[in-house]
XYZ file of C-alpha atoms in Angstrom:
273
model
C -4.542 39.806 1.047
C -7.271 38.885 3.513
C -6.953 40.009 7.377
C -4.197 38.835 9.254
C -3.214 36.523 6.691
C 0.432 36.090 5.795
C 2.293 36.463 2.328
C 3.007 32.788 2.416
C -0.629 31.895 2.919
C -1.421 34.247 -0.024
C 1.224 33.060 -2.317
C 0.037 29.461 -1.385
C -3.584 30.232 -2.702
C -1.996 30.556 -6.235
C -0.350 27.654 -6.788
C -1.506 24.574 -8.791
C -2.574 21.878 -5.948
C -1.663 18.622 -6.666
C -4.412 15.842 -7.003
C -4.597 11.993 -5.897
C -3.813 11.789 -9.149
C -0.314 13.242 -9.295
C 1.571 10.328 -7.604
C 4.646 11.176 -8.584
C 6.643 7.170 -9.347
C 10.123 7.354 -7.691
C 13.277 7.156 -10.218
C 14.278 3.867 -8.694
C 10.756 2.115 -9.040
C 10.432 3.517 -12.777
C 13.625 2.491 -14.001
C 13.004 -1.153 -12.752
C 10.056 -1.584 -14.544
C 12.128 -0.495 -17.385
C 14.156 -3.026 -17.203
C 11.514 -5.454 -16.340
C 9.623 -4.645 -19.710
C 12.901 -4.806 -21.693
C 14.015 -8.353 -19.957
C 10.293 -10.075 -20.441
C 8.024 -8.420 -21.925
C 9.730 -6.687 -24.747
C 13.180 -5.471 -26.187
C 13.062 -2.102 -25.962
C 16.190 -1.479 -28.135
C 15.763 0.768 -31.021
C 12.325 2.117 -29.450
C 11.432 5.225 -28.135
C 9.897 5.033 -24.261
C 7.820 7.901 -23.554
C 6.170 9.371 -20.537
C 3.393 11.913 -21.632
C 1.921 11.584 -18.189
C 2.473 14.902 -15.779
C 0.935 17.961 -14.557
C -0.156 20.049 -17.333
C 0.444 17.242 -19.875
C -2.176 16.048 -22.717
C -1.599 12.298 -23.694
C -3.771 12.289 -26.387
C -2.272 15.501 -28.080
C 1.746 13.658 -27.729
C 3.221 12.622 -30.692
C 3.523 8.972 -30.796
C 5.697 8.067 -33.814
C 5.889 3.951 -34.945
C 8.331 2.083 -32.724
C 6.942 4.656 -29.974
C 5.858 2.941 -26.535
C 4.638 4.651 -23.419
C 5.812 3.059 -20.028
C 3.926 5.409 -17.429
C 2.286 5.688 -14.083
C -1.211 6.914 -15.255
C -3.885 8.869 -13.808
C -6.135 6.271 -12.068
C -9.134 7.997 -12.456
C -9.565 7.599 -15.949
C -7.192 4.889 -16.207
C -9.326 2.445 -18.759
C -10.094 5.570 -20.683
C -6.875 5.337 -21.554
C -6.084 2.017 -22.247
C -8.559 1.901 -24.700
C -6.982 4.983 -26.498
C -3.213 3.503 -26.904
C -5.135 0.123 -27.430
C -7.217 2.233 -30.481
C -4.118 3.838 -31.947
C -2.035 1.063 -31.691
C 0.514 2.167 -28.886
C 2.356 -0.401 -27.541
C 1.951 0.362 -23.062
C 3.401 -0.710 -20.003
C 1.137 0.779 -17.475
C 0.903 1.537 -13.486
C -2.240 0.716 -12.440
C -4.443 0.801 -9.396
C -4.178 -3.052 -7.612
C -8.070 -3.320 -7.285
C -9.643 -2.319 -10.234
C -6.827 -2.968 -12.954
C -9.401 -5.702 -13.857
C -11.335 -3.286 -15.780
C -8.645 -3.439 -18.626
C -10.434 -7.809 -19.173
C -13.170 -5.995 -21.424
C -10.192 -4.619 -23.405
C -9.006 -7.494 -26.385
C -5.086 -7.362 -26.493
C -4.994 -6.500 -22.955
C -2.799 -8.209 -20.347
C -3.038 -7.635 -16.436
C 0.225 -8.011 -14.813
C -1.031 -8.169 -10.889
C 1.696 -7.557 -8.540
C -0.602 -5.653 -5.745
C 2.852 -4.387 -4.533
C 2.229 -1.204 -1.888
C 4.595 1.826 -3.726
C 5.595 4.681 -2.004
C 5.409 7.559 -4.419
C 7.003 10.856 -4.091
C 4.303 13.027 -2.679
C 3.789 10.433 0.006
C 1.002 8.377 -1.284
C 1.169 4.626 -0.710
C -0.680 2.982 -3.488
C -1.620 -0.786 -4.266
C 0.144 -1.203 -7.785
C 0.026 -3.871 -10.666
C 0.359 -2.949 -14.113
C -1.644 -3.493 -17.533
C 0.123 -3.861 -20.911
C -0.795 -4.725 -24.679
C 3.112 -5.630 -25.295
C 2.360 -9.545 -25.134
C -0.148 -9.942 -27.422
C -3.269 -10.654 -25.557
C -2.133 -14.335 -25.245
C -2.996 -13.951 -21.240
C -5.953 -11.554 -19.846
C -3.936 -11.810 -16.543
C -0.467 -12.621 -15.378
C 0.232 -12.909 -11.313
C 3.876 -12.048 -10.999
C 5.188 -12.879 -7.605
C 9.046 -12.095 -9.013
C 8.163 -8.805 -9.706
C 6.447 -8.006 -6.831
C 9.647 -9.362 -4.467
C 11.534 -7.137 -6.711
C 9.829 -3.844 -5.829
C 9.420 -4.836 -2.089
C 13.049 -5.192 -1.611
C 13.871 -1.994 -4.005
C 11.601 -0.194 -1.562
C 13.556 -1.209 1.621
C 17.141 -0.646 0.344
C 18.982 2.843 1.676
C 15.785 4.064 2.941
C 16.626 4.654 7.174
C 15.464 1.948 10.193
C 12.802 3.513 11.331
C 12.222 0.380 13.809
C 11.923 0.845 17.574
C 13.783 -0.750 19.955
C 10.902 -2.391 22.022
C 10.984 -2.440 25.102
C 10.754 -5.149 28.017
C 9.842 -3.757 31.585
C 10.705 -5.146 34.432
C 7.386 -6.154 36.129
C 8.030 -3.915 38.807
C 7.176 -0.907 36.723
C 4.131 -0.176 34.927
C 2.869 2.549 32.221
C -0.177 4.473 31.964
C 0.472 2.705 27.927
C 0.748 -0.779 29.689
C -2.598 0.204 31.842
C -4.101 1.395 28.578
C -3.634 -1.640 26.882
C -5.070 -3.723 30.348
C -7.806 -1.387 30.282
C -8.943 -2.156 26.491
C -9.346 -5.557 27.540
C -11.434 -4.985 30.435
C -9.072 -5.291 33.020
C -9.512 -4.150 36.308
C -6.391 -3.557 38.624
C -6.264 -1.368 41.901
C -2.871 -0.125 42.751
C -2.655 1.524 46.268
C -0.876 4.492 46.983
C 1.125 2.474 49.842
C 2.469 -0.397 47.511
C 4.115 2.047 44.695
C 5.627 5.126 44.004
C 6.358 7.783 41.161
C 9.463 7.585 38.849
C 10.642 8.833 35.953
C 14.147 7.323 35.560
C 14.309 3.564 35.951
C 17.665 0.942 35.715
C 21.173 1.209 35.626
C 21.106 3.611 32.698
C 18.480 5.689 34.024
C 16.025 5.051 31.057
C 13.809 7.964 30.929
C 10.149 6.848 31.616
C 7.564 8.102 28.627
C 5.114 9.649 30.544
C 6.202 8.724 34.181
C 5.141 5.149 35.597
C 5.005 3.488 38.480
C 7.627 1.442 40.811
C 5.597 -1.737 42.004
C 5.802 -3.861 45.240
C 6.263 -7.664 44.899
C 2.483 -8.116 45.418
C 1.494 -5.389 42.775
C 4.086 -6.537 40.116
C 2.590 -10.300 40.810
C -0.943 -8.596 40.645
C 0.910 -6.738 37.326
C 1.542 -10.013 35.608
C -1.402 -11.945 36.421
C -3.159 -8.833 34.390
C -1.338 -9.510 31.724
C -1.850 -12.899 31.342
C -5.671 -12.338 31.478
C -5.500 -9.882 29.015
C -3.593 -11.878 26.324
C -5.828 -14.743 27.132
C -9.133 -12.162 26.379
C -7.302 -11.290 23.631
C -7.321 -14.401 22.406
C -10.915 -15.055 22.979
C -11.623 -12.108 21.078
C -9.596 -13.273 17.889
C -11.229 -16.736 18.132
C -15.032 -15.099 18.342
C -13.914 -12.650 15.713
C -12.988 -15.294 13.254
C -15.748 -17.335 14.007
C -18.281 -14.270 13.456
C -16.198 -13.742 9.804
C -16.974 -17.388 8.834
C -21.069 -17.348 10.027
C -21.263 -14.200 7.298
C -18.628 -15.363 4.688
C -21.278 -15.032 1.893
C -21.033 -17.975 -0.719
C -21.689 -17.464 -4.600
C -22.784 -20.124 -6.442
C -22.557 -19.589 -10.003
C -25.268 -20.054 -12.633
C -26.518 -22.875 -14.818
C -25.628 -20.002 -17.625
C -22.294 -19.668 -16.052
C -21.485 -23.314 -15.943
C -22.508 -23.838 -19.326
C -19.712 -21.339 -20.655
C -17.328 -23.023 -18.410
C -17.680 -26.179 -20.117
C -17.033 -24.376 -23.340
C -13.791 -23.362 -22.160
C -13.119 -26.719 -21.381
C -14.003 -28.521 -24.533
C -11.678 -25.544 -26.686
C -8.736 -27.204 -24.571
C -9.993 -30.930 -25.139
């Protein structure tokens, strides 16, 4: 043990650290996708789902028997390295994938992207943009946007997890905050409040609502000084929307595709003529 360091810090030195990769999927979340593959995509009746992916594990030493099919939250970091080895060995998968980049599976014949870009919460914490990638419906579609699904792990997300909402609050005027200054001050606000016009409290109303970090009591003329502050500063606010949105369009960049391009397009076209 090093100097001055404690048994926990040295026991903690030993043990396997987890990786962006290991994003645990929550019991809830995986068995609805389950159910999702076995409703449309496929029966799963009779087949075997497995799950080689986990700390430790090597997916391409599992046994995958015929009838076999993996349903799995993947390491994203060599996630088309593996759809190309299920695709290769003729696995049938139902894949997590990362939201972004699960477009890297369109190279892949047989390959279907199922894009949900639904935020999961997985069980060490990490919030990750999710769709999924499978080779269960045939390669008919190179990419499927599923709203449904996406509602369906929103709401499964939401259900018997705490309020962890605020109660906002609405001060009287009368009172201000140094969080209500901070927020005049951001946009540019100047206020003077003299010492004469307010005083110190902690405790304010009938309840005695305890004051986060102190504020002020205000005299008519302040609190009308107060609100006129306000005003200015949701109108700056504004402004400063409008000239930000106006800055985004002036360096939206605009791609124009190819004579090369245009010609394939109009392939497509006559294949559906």
């Amino acid at each position: 043990m090093a100097k001055k360091e404690t048994y926990e810090e040295f026991v903690d030195k030993f043990k396997p650290k987890k990786t962006t990769d290991d994003c645990y999927t929550p019991p809830e979340v995986y068995d609805l996708i389950v159910d999702h593959v076995n409703r449309h995509v496929m029966p799963l009746e009779g087949h075997r789902v497995l799950r080689p992916f986990y700390p430790g594990g090597d997916y391409e030493r599992a046994e995958y028997l015929p009838g076999d099919v993996v349903i799995d939250n993947p390491p994203f970091s060599i996630f088309i390295k593996i759809v190309r080895f299920y695709q290769r060995r003729g696995v049938p998968f139902f894949l997590f994938a990362p939201a972004l980049t699960c477009g890297s599976c369109f190279s892949v014949p047989g390959v279907t992207a199922i894009c949900t870009h639904v935020s999961v919460i997985y069980e060490n914490g990490a919030k990750v943009n999710t769709s999924f990638v499978t080779n269960m419906m045939g390669g008919t579609h190179k990419m499927i946007v599923d709203g449904p699904l996406c509602r369906k792990l929103e709401e499964l997300q939401k259900k018997d997890k705490p309020d962890k909402r605020k109660a906002s609050l609405s001060y009287d005027p009368h009172l201000i905050t140094p969080a209500i200054a901070g927020k005049l001050a951001k946009r540019g606000i100047y206020l003077e409040l003299s010492s004469d016009q307010c005083i110190p409290v902690g405790h304010v109303g009938e309840c005695q609502y305890k004051v986060f970090g102190s504020g002020l009591l205000l005299s008519d003329r302040l609190a009308t000084e107060r609100m006129a502050a306000e005003r200015m500063a949701a109108e700056r606010m504004a402004a400063e929307r409008l000239a930000d949105e106006r800055q985004a369009t002036r360096e939206r960049i605009s791609i124009t595709l190819s004579a090369e391009e245009l010609s394939i397009i109009a392939k497509l076209n006559e294949t559906n003529e």
